[in-house]
């Protein structure tokens, strides 16, 4: 039986692959592993059955036989450790790739997420305009540090890894914003990730969910 990933039945990102199930889809495509997707409504996310899989009532979750996992970072690392294609063979290279996975989730994503949440849900607050420059400067600092590290390289380390997969999914939230465009090397880095055939397959699969939901609405 195929492993099962959960995702939004109707993603608020309208098929742009910004929700966190996408990084799992992409990792599975890189690893060449088949999977099934269980689509959940917002009500189903908060039901006890789903909370048994994710205590916070969120997607993505992952069921592979007896193993149940939540947290996109943990799922993607599990896939990387289990199948070839996402982590280097040598111990040091593997440890570096894992470090970049954490850097993406824990160092670069939080300021981007805060900024995006503010744009989506806090525009009507009296303090919104005052807070925005501070949120943007936190992102600018991280992007500038990341661009310095990347320099003229294709990937964060010698070869593409789960660390790049995670970082690209995090940076994609900035698509079209001047924050990313201030760093042409990061724009090119994201494009390199998006040009990978596995990315294309994962993107098409999640887009098909959105297209079906729209057609039947
Ligand atoms: N740390 C967890 C992980 O990495 O797995 C966070 C999981 C998470 O935030 N899940 C979100 C969720 O289930 C979906 S991805 N939210 C429903 C809820 O909490 O009730 C976050 C997300 C949502 C929407 C967009 N979008 O519209 O662009 C992008 C990302």
GROMACS .gro file of C-alpha atoms and ligand atoms in nm:
model
  247
    1UNK     CA    1   0.000   0.000   0.000
    2UNK     CA    2   0.122   0.351  -0.087
    3UNK     CA    3   0.213   0.600   0.182
    4UNK     CA    4  -0.054   0.866   0.236
    5UNK     CA    5   0.003   1.241   0.249
    6UNK     CA    6  -0.265   1.483   0.367
    7UNK     CA    7  -0.326   1.816   0.194
    8UNK     CA    8  -0.591   2.089   0.175
    9UNK     CA    9  -0.901   1.992  -0.025
   10UNK     CA   10  -0.923   2.358  -0.123
   11UNK     CA   11  -0.592   2.530  -0.076
   12UNK     CA   12  -0.608   2.902  -0.010
   13UNK     CA   13  -0.299   2.942  -0.228
   14UNK     CA   14  -0.512   2.870  -0.540
   15UNK     CA   15  -0.274   2.612  -0.684
   16UNK     CA   16   0.050   2.806  -0.635
   17UNK     CA   17   0.205   2.526  -0.425
   18UNK     CA   18   0.269   2.744  -0.119
   19UNK     CA   19   0.119   2.516   0.147
   20UNK     CA   20   0.356   2.286   0.331
   21UNK     CA   21   0.236   1.960   0.179
   22UNK     CA   22   0.413   2.072  -0.137
   23UNK     CA   23   0.762   2.019   0.003
   24UNK     CA   24   0.666   1.659   0.082
   25UNK     CA   25   0.526   1.606  -0.267
   26UNK     CA   26   0.847   1.746  -0.416
   27UNK     CA   27   1.068   1.527  -0.192
   28UNK     CA   28   0.870   1.218  -0.294
   29UNK     CA   29   0.909   1.304  -0.661
   30UNK     CA   30   1.285   1.355  -0.616
   31UNK     CA   31   1.301   1.016  -0.444
   32UNK     CA   32   1.083   0.854  -0.713
   33UNK     CA   33   0.837   0.722  -0.455
   34UNK     CA   34   0.464   0.679  -0.525
   35UNK     CA   35   0.214   0.821  -0.277
   36UNK     CA   36  -0.157   0.876  -0.227
   37UNK     CA   37  -0.305   1.205  -0.113
   38UNK     CA   38  -0.595   1.239   0.131
   39UNK     CA   39  -0.760   1.577   0.087
   40UNK     CA   40  -0.909   1.738   0.396
   41UNK     CA   41  -1.153   2.021   0.452
   42UNK     CA   42  -1.081   2.273   0.727
   43UNK     CA   43  -1.346   2.102   0.943
   44UNK     CA   44  -1.183   1.760   0.892
   45UNK     CA   45  -0.844   1.907   0.993
   46UNK     CA   46  -0.975   1.983   1.340
   47UNK     CA   47  -1.161   1.652   1.390
   48UNK     CA   48  -1.028   1.397   1.641
   49UNK     CA   49  -0.931   1.147   1.367
   50UNK     CA   50  -0.692   1.396   1.212
   51UNK     CA   51  -0.567   1.527   1.547
   52UNK     CA   52  -0.452   1.172   1.619
   53UNK     CA   53  -0.215   1.222   1.325
   54UNK     CA   54  -0.130   1.586   1.393
   55UNK     CA   55  -0.205   1.723   1.742
   56UNK     CA   56  -0.225   2.075   1.596
   57UNK     CA   57  -0.489   1.986   1.339
   58UNK     CA   58  -0.278   2.083   1.040
   59UNK     CA   59  -0.150   1.944   0.710
   60UNK     CA   60   0.075   1.781   0.606
   61UNK     CA   61   0.074   1.443   0.774
   62UNK     CA   62   0.232   1.124   0.652
   63UNK     CA   63   0.127   0.761   0.704
   64UNK     CA   64   0.353   0.484   0.585
   65UNK     CA   65   0.242   0.149   0.723
   66UNK     CA   66   0.260   0.181   1.101
   67UNK     CA   67   0.456   0.506   1.090
   68UNK     CA   68   0.257   0.827   1.137
   69UNK     CA   69   0.443   1.157   1.106
   70UNK     CA   70   0.360   1.525   1.118
   71UNK     CA   71   0.577   1.839   1.065
   72UNK     CA   72   0.685   1.889   0.705
   73UNK     CA   73   1.054   1.909   0.803
   74UNK     CA   74   1.042   1.575   0.983
   75UNK     CA   75   0.856   1.411   0.695
   76UNK     CA   76   1.094   1.541   0.430
   77UNK     CA   77   1.400   1.436   0.632
   78UNK     CA   78   1.249   1.093   0.687
   79UNK     CA   79   1.204   1.055   0.311
   80UNK     CA   80   1.559   1.180   0.254
   81UNK     CA   81   1.705   0.932   0.501
   82UNK     CA   82   1.503   0.643   0.366
   83UNK     CA   83   1.544   0.683  -0.011
   84UNK     CA   84   1.835   0.794  -0.227
   85UNK     CA   85   1.835   1.130  -0.406
   86UNK     CA   86   1.796   1.389  -0.133
   87UNK     CA   87   2.097   1.351   0.097
   88UNK     CA   88   2.466   1.306   0.013
   89UNK     CA   89   2.617   0.963   0.081
   90UNK     CA   90   2.897   1.088   0.305
   91UNK     CA   91   2.827   1.157   0.672
   92UNK     CA   92   2.955   1.516   0.673
   93UNK     CA   93   2.762   1.605   0.358
   94UNK     CA   94   2.448   1.450   0.505
   95UNK     CA   95   2.488   1.648   0.828
   96UNK     CA   96   2.536   1.973   0.632
   97UNK     CA   97   2.222   1.907   0.427
   98UNK     CA   98   2.026   1.845   0.748
   99UNK     CA   99   2.164   2.171   0.891
  100UNK     CA  100   2.037   2.360   0.584
  101UNK     CA  101   1.695   2.198   0.625
  102UNK     CA  102   1.677   2.340   0.977
  103UNK     CA  103   1.814   2.674   0.856
  104UNK     CA  104   1.531   2.695   0.604
  105UNK     CA  105   1.259   2.611   0.856
  106UNK     CA  106   1.396   2.774   1.168
  107UNK     CA  107   1.607   3.071   1.053
  108UNK     CA  108   1.475   3.187   0.716
  109UNK     CA  109   1.107   3.085   0.719
  110UNK     CA  110   0.990   3.254   1.044
  111UNK     CA  111   1.044   3.617   0.932
  112UNK     CA  112   0.895   3.541   0.589
  113UNK     CA  113   0.593   3.372   0.748
  114UNK     CA  114   0.540   3.661   0.993
  115UNK     CA  115   0.551   3.909   0.705
  116UNK     CA  116   0.308   3.705   0.496
  117UNK     CA  117   0.065   3.657   0.784
  118UNK     CA  118   0.071   4.032   0.845
  119UNK     CA  119  -0.006   4.095   0.477
  120UNK     CA  120  -0.290   3.840   0.479
  121UNK     CA  121  -0.457   3.901   0.814
  122UNK     CA  122  -0.340   4.226   0.974
  123UNK     CA  123  -0.384   4.486   0.703
  124UNK     CA  124  -0.674   4.645   0.891
  125UNK     CA  125  -0.484   4.683   1.220
  126UNK     CA  126  -0.383   5.034   1.321
  127UNK     CA  127  -0.024   4.922   1.374
  128UNK     CA  128   0.011   4.737   1.044
  129UNK     CA  129   0.194   5.011   0.849
  130UNK     CA  130   0.430   5.078   1.137
  131UNK     CA  131   0.519   4.709   1.180
  132UNK     CA  132   0.581   4.630   0.813
  133UNK     CA  133   0.928   4.792   0.777
  134UNK     CA  134   1.053   4.596   1.078
  135UNK     CA  135   0.923   4.268   0.932
  136UNK     CA  136   1.081   4.351   0.597
  137UNK     CA  137   1.417   4.439   0.749
  138UNK     CA  138   1.430   4.099   0.924
  139UNK     CA  139   1.375   3.927   0.591
  140UNK     CA  140   1.629   4.151   0.417
  141UNK     CA  141   1.892   4.055   0.671
  142UNK     CA  142   1.837   3.681   0.619
  143UNK     CA  143   1.823   3.708   0.240
  144UNK     CA  144   2.141   3.910   0.228
  145UNK     CA  145   2.319   3.653   0.448
  146UNK     CA  146   2.187   3.369   0.237
  147UNK     CA  147   2.291   3.538  -0.090
  148UNK     CA  148   2.640   3.594   0.052
  149UNK     CA  149   2.669   3.225   0.136
  150UNK     CA  150   2.533   3.111  -0.200
  151UNK     CA  151   2.764   3.342  -0.398
  152UNK     CA  152   2.778   3.210  -0.754
  153UNK     CA  153   2.702   2.848  -0.661
  154UNK     CA  154   2.405   2.655  -0.790
  155UNK     CA  155   2.316   2.502  -0.452
  156UNK     CA  156   2.386   2.564  -0.085
  157UNK     CA  157   2.646   2.284  -0.076
  158UNK     CA  158   2.822   2.088  -0.350
  159UNK     CA  159   2.508   1.914  -0.473
  160UNK     CA  160   2.132   1.961  -0.458
  161UNK     CA  161   1.988   1.823  -0.135
  162UNK     CA  162   1.685   1.828   0.090
  163UNK     CA  163   1.829   2.153   0.233
  164UNK     CA  164   1.786   2.323  -0.106
  165UNK     CA  165   1.441   2.171  -0.150
  166UNK     CA  166   1.334   2.320   0.181
  167UNK     CA  167   1.501   2.657   0.121
  168UNK     CA  168   1.344   2.695  -0.225
  169UNK     CA  169   0.996   2.621  -0.089
  170UNK     CA  170   1.051   2.882   0.183
  171UNK     CA  171   1.177   3.150  -0.060
  172UNK     CA  172   0.891   3.086  -0.303
  173UNK     CA  173   0.659   3.267  -0.064
  174UNK     CA  174   0.841   3.585  -0.167
  175UNK     CA  175   0.772   3.536  -0.539
  176UNK     CA  176   0.712   3.869  -0.707
  177UNK     CA  177   0.817   4.072  -0.403
  178UNK     CA  178   1.100   4.322  -0.427
  179UNK     CA  179   1.252   4.157  -0.120
  180UNK     CA  180   1.355   3.857  -0.330
  181UNK     CA  181   1.420   4.058  -0.646
  182UNK     CA  182   1.685   4.262  -0.464
  183UNK     CA  183   1.893   3.943  -0.489
  184UNK     CA  184   1.912   3.817  -0.849
  185UNK     CA  185   2.122   3.521  -0.733
  186UNK     CA  186   1.838   3.407  -0.505
  187UNK     CA  187   1.580   3.457  -0.781
  188UNK     CA  188   1.798   3.235  -1.003
  189UNK     CA  189   1.839   2.983  -0.718
  190UNK     CA  190   1.460   2.953  -0.679
  191UNK     CA  191   1.422   2.919  -1.057
  192UNK     CA  192   1.682   2.640  -1.059
  193UNK     CA  193   1.479   2.453  -0.799
  194UNK     CA  194   1.157   2.510  -0.991
  195UNK     CA  195   1.319   2.385  -1.312
  196UNK     CA  196   1.386   2.041  -1.164
  197UNK     CA  197   1.163   1.777  -1.326
  198UNK     CA  198   1.057   1.649  -0.982
  199UNK     CA  199   0.939   1.999  -0.888
  200UNK     CA  200   0.736   2.013  -1.211
  201UNK     CA  201   0.566   1.680  -1.141
  202UNK     CA  202   0.484   1.779  -0.782
  203UNK     CA  203   0.354   2.119  -0.894
  204UNK     CA  204   0.129   1.963  -1.159
  205UNK     CA  205  -0.014   1.715  -0.908
  206UNK     CA  206  -0.113   1.982  -0.655
  207UNK     CA  207  -0.241   2.213  -0.930
  208UNK     CA  208  -0.470   1.934  -1.053
  209UNK     CA  209  -0.632   1.929  -0.706
  210UNK     CA  210  -0.704   2.300  -0.730
  211UNK     CA  211  -0.832   2.274  -1.088
  212UNK     CA  212  -1.067   1.986  -0.998
  213UNK     CA  213  -1.201   2.173  -0.693
  214UNK     CA  214  -1.260   2.485  -0.903
  215UNK     CA  215  -1.432   2.291  -1.181
  216UNK     CA  216  -1.673   2.121  -0.939
  217UNK     CA  217  -1.753   2.439  -0.741
  218LIG     N1  218   0.526   2.341   1.124
  218LIG     C1  219   0.422   2.274   1.050
  218LIG     C2  220   0.482   2.197   0.932
  218LIG     O1  221   0.586   2.241   0.880
  218LIG     O2  222   0.428   2.093   0.894
  218LIG     C3  223   0.323   2.380   1.004
  218LIG     C4  224   0.209   2.318   0.925
  218LIG     C5  225   0.114   2.426   0.875
  218LIG     O3  226   0.133   2.547   0.895
  218LIG     N2  227   0.008   2.381   0.809
  218LIG     C6  228  -0.090   2.473   0.756
  218LIG     C7  229  -0.229   2.431   0.805
  218LIG     O4  230  -0.261   2.315   0.813
  218LIG     C8  231  -0.090   2.466   0.602
  218LIG     S1  232   0.066   2.518   0.537
  218LIG     N3  233  -0.312   2.532   0.834
  218LIG     C9  234  -0.447   2.508   0.877
  218LIG    C10  235  -0.467   2.536   1.022
  218LIG     O5  236  -0.369   2.562   1.096
  218LIG     O6  237  -0.584   2.534   1.063
  218LIG    C11  238   0.057   2.696   0.572
  218LIG    C12  239   0.000   2.770   0.456
  218LIG    C13  240  -0.134   2.798   0.449
  218LIG    C14  241  -0.183   2.872   0.342
  218LIG    C15  242  -0.096   2.918   0.246
  218LIG     N4  243  -0.144   2.996   0.136
  218LIG     O7  244  -0.264   3.018   0.120
  218LIG     O8  245  -0.063   3.048   0.058
  218LIG    C16  246   0.038   2.888   0.255
  218LIG    C17  247   0.085   2.814   0.361
   0.00000   0.00000   0.00000
